[in-house]
Coordinates of C-alpha atoms and ligand atoms in Angstrom, one line a residue:
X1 CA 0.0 0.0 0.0
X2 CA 1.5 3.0 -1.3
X3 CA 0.2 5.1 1.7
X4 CA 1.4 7.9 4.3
X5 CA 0.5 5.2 7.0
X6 CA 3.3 2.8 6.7
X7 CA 4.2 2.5 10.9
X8 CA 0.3 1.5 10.7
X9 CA 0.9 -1.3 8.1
X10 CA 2.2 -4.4 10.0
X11 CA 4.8 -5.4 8.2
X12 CA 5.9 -8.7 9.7
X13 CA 4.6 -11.5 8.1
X14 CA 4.4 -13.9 11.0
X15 CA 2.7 -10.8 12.7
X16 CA 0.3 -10.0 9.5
X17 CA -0.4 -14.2 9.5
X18 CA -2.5 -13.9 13.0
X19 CA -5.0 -10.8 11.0
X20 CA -5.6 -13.5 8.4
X21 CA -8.2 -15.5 10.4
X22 CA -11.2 -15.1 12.8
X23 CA -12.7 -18.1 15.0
X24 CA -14.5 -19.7 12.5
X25 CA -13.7 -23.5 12.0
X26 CA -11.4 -24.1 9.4
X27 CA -11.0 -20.7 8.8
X28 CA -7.6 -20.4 6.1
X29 CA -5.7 -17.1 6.0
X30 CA -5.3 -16.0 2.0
X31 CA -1.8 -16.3 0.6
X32 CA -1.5 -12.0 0.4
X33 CA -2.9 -9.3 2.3
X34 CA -2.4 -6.2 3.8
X35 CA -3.0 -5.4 7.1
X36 CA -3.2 -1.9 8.6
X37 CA -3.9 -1.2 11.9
X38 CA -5.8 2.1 12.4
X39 CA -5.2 4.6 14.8
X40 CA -8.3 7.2 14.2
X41 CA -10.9 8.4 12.0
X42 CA -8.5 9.8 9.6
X43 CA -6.6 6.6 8.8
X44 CA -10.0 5.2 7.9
X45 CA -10.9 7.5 5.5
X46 CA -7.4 7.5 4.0
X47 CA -7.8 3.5 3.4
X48 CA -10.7 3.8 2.2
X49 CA -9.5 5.8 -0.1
X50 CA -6.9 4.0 -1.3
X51 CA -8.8 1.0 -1.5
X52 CA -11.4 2.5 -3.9
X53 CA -9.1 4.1 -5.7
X54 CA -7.2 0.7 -6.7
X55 CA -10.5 -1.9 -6.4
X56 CA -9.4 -3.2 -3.2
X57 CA -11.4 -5.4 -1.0
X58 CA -11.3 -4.6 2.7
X59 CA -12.4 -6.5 5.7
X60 CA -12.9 -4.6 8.6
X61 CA -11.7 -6.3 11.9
X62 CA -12.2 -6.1 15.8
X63 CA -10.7 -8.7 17.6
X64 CA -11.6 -11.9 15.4
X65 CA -14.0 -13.6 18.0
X66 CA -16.3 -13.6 15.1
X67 CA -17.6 -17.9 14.5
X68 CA -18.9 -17.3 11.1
X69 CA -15.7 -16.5 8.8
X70 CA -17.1 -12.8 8.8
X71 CA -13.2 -11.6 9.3
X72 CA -11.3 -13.6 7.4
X73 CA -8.8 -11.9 5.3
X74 CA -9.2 -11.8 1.4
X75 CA -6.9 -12.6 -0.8
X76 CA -5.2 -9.0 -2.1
X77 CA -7.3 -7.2 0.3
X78 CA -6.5 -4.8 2.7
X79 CA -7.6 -6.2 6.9
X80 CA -8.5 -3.1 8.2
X81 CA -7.9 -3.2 12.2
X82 CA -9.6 -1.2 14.6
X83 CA -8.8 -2.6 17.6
X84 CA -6.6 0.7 18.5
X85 CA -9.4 3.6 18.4
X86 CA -10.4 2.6 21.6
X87 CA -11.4 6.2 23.3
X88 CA -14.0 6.4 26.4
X89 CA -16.2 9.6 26.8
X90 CA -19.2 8.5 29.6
X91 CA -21.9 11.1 30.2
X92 CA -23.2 9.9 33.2
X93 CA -26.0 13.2 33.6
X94 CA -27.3 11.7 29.6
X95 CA -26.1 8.1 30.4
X96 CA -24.5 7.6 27.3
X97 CA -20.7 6.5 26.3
X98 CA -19.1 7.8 23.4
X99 CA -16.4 5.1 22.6
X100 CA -14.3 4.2 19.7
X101 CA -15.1 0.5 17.7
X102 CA -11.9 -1.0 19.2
X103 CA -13.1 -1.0 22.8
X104 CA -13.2 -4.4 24.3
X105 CA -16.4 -5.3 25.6
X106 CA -15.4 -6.4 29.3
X107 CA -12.9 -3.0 29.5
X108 CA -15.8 -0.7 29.0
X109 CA -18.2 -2.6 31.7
X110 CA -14.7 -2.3 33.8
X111 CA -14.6 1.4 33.1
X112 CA -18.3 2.1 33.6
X113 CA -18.1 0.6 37.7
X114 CA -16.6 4.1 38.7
X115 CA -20.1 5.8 37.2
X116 CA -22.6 3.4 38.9
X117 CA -22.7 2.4 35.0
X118 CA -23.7 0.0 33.2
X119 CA -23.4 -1.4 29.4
X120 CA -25.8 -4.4 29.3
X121 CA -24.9 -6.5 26.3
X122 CA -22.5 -9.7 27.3
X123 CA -21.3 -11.8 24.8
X124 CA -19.4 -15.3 26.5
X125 CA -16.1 -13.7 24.6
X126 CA -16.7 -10.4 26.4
X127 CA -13.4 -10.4 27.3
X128 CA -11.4 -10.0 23.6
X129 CA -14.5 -9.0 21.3
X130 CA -14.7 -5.3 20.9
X131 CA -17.6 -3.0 20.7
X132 CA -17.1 -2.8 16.9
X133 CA -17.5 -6.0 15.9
X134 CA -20.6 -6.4 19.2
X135 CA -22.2 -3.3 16.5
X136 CA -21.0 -5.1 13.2
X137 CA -22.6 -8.5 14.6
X138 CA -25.7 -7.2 16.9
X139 CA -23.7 -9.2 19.6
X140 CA -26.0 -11.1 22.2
X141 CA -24.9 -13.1 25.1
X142 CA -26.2 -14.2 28.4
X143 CA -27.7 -11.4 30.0
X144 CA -30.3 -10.7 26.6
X145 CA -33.5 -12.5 28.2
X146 CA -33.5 -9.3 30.5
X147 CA -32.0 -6.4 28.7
X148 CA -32.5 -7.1 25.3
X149 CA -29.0 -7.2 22.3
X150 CA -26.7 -5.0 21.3
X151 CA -28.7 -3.4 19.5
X152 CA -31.1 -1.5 22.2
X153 CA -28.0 0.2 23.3
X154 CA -26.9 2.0 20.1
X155 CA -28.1 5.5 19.7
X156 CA -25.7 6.8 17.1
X157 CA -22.7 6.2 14.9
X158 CA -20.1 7.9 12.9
X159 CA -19.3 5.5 9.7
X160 CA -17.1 5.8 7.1
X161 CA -17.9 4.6 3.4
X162 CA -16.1 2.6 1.2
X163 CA -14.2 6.0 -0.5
X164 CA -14.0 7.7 3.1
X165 CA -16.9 9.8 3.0
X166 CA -17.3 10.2 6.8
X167 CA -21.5 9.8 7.8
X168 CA -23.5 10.2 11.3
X169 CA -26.4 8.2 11.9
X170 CA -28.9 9.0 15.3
X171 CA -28.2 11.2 17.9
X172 CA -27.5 11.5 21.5
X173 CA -30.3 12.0 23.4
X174 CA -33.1 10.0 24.7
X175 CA -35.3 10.0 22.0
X176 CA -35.5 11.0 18.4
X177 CA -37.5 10.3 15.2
X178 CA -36.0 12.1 12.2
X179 CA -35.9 10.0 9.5
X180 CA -35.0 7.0 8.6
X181 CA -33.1 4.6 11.4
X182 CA -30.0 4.1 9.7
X183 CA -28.1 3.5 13.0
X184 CA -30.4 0.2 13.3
X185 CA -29.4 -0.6 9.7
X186 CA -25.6 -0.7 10.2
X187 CA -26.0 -2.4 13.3
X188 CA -25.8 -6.3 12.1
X189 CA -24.2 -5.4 8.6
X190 CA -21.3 -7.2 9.6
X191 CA -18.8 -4.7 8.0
X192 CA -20.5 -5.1 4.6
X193 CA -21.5 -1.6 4.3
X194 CA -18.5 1.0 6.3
X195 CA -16.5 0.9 8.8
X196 CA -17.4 2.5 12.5
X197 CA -15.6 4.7 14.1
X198 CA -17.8 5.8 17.0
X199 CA -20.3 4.6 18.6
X200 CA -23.1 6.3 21.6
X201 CA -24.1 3.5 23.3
X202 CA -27.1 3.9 25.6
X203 CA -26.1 3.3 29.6
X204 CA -28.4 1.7 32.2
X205 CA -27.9 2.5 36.2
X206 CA -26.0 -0.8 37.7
X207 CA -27.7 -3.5 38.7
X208 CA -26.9 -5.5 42.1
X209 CA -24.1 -7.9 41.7
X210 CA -26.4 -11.0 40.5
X211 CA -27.4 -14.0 42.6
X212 CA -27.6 -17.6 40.8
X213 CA -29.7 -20.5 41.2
X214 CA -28.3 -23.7 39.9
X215 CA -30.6 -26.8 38.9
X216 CA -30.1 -30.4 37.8
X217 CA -32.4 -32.3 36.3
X218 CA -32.9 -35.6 35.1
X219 CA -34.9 -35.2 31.9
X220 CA -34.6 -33.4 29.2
X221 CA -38.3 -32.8 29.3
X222 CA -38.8 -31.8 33.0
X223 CA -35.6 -29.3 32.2
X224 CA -37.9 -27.3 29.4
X225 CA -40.6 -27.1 32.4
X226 CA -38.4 -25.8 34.2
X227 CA -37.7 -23.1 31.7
X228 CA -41.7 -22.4 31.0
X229 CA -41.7 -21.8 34.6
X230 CA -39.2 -19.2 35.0
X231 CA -41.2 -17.5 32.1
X232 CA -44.3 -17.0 34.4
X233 CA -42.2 -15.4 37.1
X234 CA -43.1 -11.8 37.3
X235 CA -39.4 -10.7 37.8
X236 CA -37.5 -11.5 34.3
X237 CA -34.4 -13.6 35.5
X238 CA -30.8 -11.6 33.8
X239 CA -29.8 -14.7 32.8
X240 CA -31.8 -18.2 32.3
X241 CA -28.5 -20.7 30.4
X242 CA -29.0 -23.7 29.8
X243 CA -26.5 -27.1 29.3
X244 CA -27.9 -30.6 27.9
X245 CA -27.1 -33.8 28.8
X246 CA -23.7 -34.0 26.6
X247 CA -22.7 -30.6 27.3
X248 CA -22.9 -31.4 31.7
X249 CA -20.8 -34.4 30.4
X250 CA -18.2 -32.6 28.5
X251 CA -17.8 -29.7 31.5
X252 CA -17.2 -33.0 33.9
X253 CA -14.5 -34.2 31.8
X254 CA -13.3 -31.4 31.5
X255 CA -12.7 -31.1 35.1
X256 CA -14.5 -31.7 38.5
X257 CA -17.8 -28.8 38.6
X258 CA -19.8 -31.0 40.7
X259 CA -22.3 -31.8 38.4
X260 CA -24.5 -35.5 39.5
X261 CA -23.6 -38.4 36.5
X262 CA -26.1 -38.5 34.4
X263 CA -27.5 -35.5 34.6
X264 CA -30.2 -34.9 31.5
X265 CA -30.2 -31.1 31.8
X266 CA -29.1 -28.3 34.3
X267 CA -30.6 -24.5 34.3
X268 CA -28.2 -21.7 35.6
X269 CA -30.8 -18.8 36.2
X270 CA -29.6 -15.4 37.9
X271 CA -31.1 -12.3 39.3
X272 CA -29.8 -8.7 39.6
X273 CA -32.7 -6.8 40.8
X274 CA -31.9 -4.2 42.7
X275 CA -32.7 -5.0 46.4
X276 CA -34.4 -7.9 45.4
X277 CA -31.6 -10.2 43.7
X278 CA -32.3 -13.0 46.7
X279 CA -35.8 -13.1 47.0
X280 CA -35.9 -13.3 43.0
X281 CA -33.5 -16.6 43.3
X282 CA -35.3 -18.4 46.0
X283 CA -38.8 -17.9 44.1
X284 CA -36.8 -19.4 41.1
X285 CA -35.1 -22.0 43.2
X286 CA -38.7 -22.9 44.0
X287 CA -40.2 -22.9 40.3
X288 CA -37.4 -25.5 39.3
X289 CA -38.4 -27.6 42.2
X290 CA -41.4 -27.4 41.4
X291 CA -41.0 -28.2 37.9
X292 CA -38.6 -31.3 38.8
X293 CA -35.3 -30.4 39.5
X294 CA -33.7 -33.0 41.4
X295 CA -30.9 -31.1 42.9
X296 CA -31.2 -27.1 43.6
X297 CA -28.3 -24.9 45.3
X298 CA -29.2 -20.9 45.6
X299 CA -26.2 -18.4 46.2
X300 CA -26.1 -16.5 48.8
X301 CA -23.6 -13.9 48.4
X302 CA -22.0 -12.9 45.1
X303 CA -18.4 -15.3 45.9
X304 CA -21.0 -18.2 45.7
X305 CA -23.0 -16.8 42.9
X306 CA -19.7 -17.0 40.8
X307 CA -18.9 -20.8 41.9
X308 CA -22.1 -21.8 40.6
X309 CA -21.7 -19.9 37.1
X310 CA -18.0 -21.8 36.9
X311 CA -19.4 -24.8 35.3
X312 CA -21.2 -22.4 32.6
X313 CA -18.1 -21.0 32.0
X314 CA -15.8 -23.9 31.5
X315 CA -18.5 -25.0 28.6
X316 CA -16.3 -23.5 25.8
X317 CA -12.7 -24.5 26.8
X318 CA -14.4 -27.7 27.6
X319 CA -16.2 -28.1 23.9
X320 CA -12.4 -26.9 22.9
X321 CA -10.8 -29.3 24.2
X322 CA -12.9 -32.0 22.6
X323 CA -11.4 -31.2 18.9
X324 CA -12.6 -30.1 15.8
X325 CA -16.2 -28.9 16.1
X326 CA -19.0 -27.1 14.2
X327 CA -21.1 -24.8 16.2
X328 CA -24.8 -23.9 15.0
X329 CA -26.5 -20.7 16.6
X330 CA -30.3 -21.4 15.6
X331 CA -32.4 -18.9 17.7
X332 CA -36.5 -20.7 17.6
X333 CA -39.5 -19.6 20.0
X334 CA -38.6 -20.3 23.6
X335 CA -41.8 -23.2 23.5
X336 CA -40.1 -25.3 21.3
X337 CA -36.6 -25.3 22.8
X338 CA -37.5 -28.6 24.2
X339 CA -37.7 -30.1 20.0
X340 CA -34.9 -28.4 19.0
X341 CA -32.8 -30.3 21.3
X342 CA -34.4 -33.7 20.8
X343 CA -33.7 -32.9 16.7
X344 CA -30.1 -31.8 17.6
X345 CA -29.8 -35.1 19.3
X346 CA -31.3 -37.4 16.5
X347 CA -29.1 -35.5 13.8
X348 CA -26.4 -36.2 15.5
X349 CA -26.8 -40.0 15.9
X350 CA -28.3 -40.0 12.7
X351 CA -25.1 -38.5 10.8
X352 CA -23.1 -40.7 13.8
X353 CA -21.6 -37.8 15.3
X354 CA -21.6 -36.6 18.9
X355 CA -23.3 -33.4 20.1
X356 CA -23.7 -30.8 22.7
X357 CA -26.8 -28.5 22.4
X358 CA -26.4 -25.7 25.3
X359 CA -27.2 -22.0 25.2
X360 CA -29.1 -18.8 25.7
X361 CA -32.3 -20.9 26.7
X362 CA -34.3 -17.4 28.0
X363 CA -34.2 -15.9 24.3
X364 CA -34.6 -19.9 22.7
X365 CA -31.0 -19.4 20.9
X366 CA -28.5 -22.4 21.4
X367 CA -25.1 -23.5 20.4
X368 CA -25.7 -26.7 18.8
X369 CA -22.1 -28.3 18.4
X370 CA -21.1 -31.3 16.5
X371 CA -18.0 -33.3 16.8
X372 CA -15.8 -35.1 13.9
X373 CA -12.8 -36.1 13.3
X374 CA -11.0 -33.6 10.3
X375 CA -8.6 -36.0 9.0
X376 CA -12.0 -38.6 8.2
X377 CA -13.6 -37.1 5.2
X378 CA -17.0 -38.5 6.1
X379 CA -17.2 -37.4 9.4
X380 CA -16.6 -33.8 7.8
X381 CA -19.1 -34.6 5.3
X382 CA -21.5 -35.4 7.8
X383 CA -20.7 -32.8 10.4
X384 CA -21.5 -30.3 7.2
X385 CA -24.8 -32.3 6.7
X386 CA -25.7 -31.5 10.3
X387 CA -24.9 -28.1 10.2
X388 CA -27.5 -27.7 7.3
X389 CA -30.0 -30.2 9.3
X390 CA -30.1 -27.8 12.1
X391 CA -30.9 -24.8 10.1
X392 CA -34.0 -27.0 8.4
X393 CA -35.0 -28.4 11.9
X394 CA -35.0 -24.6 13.1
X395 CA -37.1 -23.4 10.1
X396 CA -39.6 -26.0 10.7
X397 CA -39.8 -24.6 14.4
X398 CA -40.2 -21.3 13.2
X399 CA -36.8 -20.1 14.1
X400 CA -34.1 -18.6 12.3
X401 CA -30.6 -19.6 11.2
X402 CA -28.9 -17.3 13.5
X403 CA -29.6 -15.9 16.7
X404 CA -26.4 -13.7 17.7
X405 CA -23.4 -14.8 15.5
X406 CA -24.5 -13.7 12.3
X407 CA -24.3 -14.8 8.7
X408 CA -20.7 -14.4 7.4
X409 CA -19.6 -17.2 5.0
X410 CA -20.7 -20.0 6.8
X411 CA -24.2 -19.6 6.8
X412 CA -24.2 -17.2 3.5
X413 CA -25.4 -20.8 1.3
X414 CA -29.3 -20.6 3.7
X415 CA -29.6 -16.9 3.5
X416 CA -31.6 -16.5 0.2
X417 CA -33.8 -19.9 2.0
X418 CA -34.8 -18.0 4.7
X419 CA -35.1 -14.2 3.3
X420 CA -36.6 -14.9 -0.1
X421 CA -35.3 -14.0 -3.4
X422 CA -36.8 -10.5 -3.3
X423 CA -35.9 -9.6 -0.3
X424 CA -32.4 -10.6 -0.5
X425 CA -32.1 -8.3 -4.2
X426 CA -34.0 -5.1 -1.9
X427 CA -30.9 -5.9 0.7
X428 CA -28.2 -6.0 -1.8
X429 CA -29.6 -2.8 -3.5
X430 CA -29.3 -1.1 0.1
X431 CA -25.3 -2.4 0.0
X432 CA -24.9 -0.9 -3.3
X433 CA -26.5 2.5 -2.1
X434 CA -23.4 2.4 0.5
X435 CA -20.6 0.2 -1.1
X436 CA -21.3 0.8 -4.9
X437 CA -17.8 -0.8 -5.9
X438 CA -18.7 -3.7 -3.6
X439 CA -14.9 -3.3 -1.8
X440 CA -16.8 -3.5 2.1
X441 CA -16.3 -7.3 3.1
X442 CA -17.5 -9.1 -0.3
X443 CA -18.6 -12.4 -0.5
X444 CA -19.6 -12.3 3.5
X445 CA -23.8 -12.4 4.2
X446 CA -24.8 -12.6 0.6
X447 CA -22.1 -15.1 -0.2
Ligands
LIG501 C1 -15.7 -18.2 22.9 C2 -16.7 -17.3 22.1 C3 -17.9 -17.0 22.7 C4 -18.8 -16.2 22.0 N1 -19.9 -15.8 22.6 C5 -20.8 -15.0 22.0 C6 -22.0 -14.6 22.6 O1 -22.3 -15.0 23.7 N2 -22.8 -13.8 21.9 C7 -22.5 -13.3 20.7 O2 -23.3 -12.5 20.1 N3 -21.4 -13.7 20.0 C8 -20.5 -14.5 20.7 N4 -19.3 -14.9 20.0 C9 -19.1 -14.4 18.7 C10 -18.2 -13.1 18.6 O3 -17.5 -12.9 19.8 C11 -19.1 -11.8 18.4 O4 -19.6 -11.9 17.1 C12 -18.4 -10.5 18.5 O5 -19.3 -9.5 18.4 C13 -17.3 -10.2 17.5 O6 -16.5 -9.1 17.9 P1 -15.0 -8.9 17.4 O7 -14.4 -7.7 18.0 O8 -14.2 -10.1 17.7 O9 -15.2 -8.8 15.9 P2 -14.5 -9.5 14.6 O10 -14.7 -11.0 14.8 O11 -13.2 -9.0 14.4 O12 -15.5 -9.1 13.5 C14 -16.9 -9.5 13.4 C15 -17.6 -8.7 12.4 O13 -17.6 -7.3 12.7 C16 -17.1 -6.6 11.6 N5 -16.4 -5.4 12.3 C17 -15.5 -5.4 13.3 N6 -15.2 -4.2 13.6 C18 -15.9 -3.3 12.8 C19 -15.9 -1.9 12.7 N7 -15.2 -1.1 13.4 N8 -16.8 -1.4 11.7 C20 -17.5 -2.2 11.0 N9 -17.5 -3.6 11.0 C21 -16.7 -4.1 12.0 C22 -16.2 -7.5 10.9 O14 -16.0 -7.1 9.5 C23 -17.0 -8.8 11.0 O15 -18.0 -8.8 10.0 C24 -18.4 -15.7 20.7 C25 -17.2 -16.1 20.1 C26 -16.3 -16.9 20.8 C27 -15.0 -17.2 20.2

């Protein structure tokens, strides 16, 4: 890149190597590309530039948490990082931050503590993923059944086109109705249509610290009545997650959590209601009993609240640890959770594959995961065959093919399936409105 940015271009090639890939499975970094790590608004716009100028791809990149090959590098195009404009303006009078895309999730809930603050949305890899790719994504995570995706939280943003025209979308206060809501269109279009370079994020007072109840069941069945119950609480749990039979298995090989053998289900359900958080848990703890959990431990204090949410946490390193993997994100009404996870489990033994089905059970959206072996062509085959199985099994429960991950490549091949043809030409008319050369992450959504 012939540029006035070169201390922004990495130029090691082992260095450049670790841009070239996101988390997606089997994700392969391109042969060439560029990768230029920006520093501010004005390094945008100048690669922007350059890139129109010489018919240049560019994929915009956060941290690479992404599960969907959304930001992968392309071959001869330019990875535009902006993990570095990471700037933290809190109002707290308007509650409202004014941040930069490269803020990482957990460091602006860090940051916020001092204010009383709070930024809701709280993806599992809150920890690395950054607020531009939460935005780019419409991130979701485990608090959602109670305050909603990333989405509710983003009043404004400034973008900047493929060419480097710099745009505003929203506002800053409270409320506001003029014209159309572009902010809500960017947020989602997983870097298909600019780049973002600020973002006001709407705050929320802090919650209490919350409390967890933890419940282990030994059906499958009499784990979904647990969940209906929780539904007719009159307090929203913050969090309602929920691990199947073969997920509880994988956490206990991964190491000792406590969990009963042969556990069918277990519900981790929290509350954060302020002043409340303990009577909340014990009418929950009740509701599960009620509804059949065999085994039922309430927190009492926060230290024990966070003992409880270990096992939850451990899920990933623990599905890790089990090898190559392909994991689903079908989001389907919260009633018919209960037949999504008996179809997960049929695929699977169907296409003679192990599973794991665990997830965001208050919003219906679960992490089916199947297991194969990558050096045994068939179990790839049928680990692919699964994948697509899911997405049918979720249609025909009136869900949809992704509840928080998004499309990127991997799920590009069902997006016309569930959209329609029409609607998929109005949506790649509205890209051309924005990206007319097509340079702003090609190939990723619409495939
Ligand atoms: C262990 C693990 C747990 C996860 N848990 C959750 C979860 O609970 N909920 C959830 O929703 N997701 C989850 N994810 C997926 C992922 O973390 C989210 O999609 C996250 O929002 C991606 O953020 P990122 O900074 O890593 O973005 P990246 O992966 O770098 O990029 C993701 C997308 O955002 C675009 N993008 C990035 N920055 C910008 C920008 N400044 N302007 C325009 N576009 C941009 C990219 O082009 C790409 O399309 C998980 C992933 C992992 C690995």
């Amino acid at each position: 890149m012939d540029s006035s940015l070169p201390d922004r271009v990495v130029t090691d090639p082992d260095v450049a190597r670790t841009y070239g890939v996101d988390h997606s499975p089997g994700a392969v970094a391109p042969e060439a590309f560029t990768v230029v790590r920006a520093r501010d608004r004005a390094d945008v716009v100048e690669v922007l530039q350059y890139a129109a100028a010489h018919r240049t791809p560019v994929v915009t990149q956060g941290a690479r948490t992404a599960t969907t090959g959304a930001a992968v590098a392309l071959e001869g195009g330019i990875v535009l990082n902006t993990e570095a404009i990471n700037q933290v303006e809190v109002d707290p009078v308007e509650r409202i931050a004014v941040v930069g895309p490269g803020v990482v999730n957990g460091d602006l809930k860090s940051q916020l503590t001092a204010y009383g603050l709070a930024y809701p949305p709280d993806p599992a890899s809150s920890g690395s993923c950054t607020i531009g790719g939460n935005i780019a994504t419409n991130a979701g995570g485990l608090c959602c059944v109670k305050y909603g995706v990333t989405a509710d939280y983003v009043r404004g943003l400034e973008v900047v086109l493929a060419g480097g025209e710099v745009m505003r979308t929203g506002r800053r206060t409270a409320k506001g109705v003029t014209g159309y809501d572009l902010t809500g269109l960017f947020v989602g279009s997983e870097g298909t249509l600019g780049v973002v370079t600020e973002a006001v994020l709407r705050l929320i007072p802090a919650p209490d610290p919350p409390l967890t109840v933890l419940a282990v069941f030994d059906t499958l069945e009499a784990t979904l009545a647990g969940v209906t119950a929780l539904r007719e609480q009159r307090h929203t749990p913050s969090l309602i997650e929920l691990l199947d039979g073969p997920s509880v298995a994988a956490i206990q090989d991964y190491g000792d959590y406590g969990f009963p053998a042969g556990a069918e289900g277990v519900l981790l359900v929290q509350s954060d209601r302020v002043g409340h958080a303990h009577e909340d848990v014990m009418a929950y703890a009740d509701a599960l009993t009620s509804a059949g959990a065999t085994d039922v431990a309430v927190a009492d204090d926060r230290a024990e609240a966070d003992l409880l949410m270990e096992g939850r946490r451990a899920l990933n390193p623990a599905l890790e640890a089990r090898g190559s993997r392909l994991i689903e994100d079908v989001c389907v009404p919260v009633g018919r959770l209960g037949d999504l996870v008996r179809a997960v489990h049929e695929i699977a033994t169907r296409q003679g594959l192990e599973a794991t089905c665990s997830g965001h059970a208050g919003d219906g959206n679960l992490h089916p995961c199947f297991f194969f072996d990558q050096d045994d062509a068939a179990q790839v085959a049928a680990a692919q065959a699964a994948f697509g199985e899911v997405v049918e099994a979720a249609w025909s429960l009136g869900g949809t093919l992704t509840g928080e991950h998004g499309v990127g490549t991997l799920k590009a091949p069902w997006l016309e399936r569930e959209l329609g043809a029409a609607e998929v030409a109005r949506q790649r008319a509205l890209k051309a409105l924005f990206d007319p050369l097509g340079i702003m992450n090609p190939g990723r959504v619409f495939g």
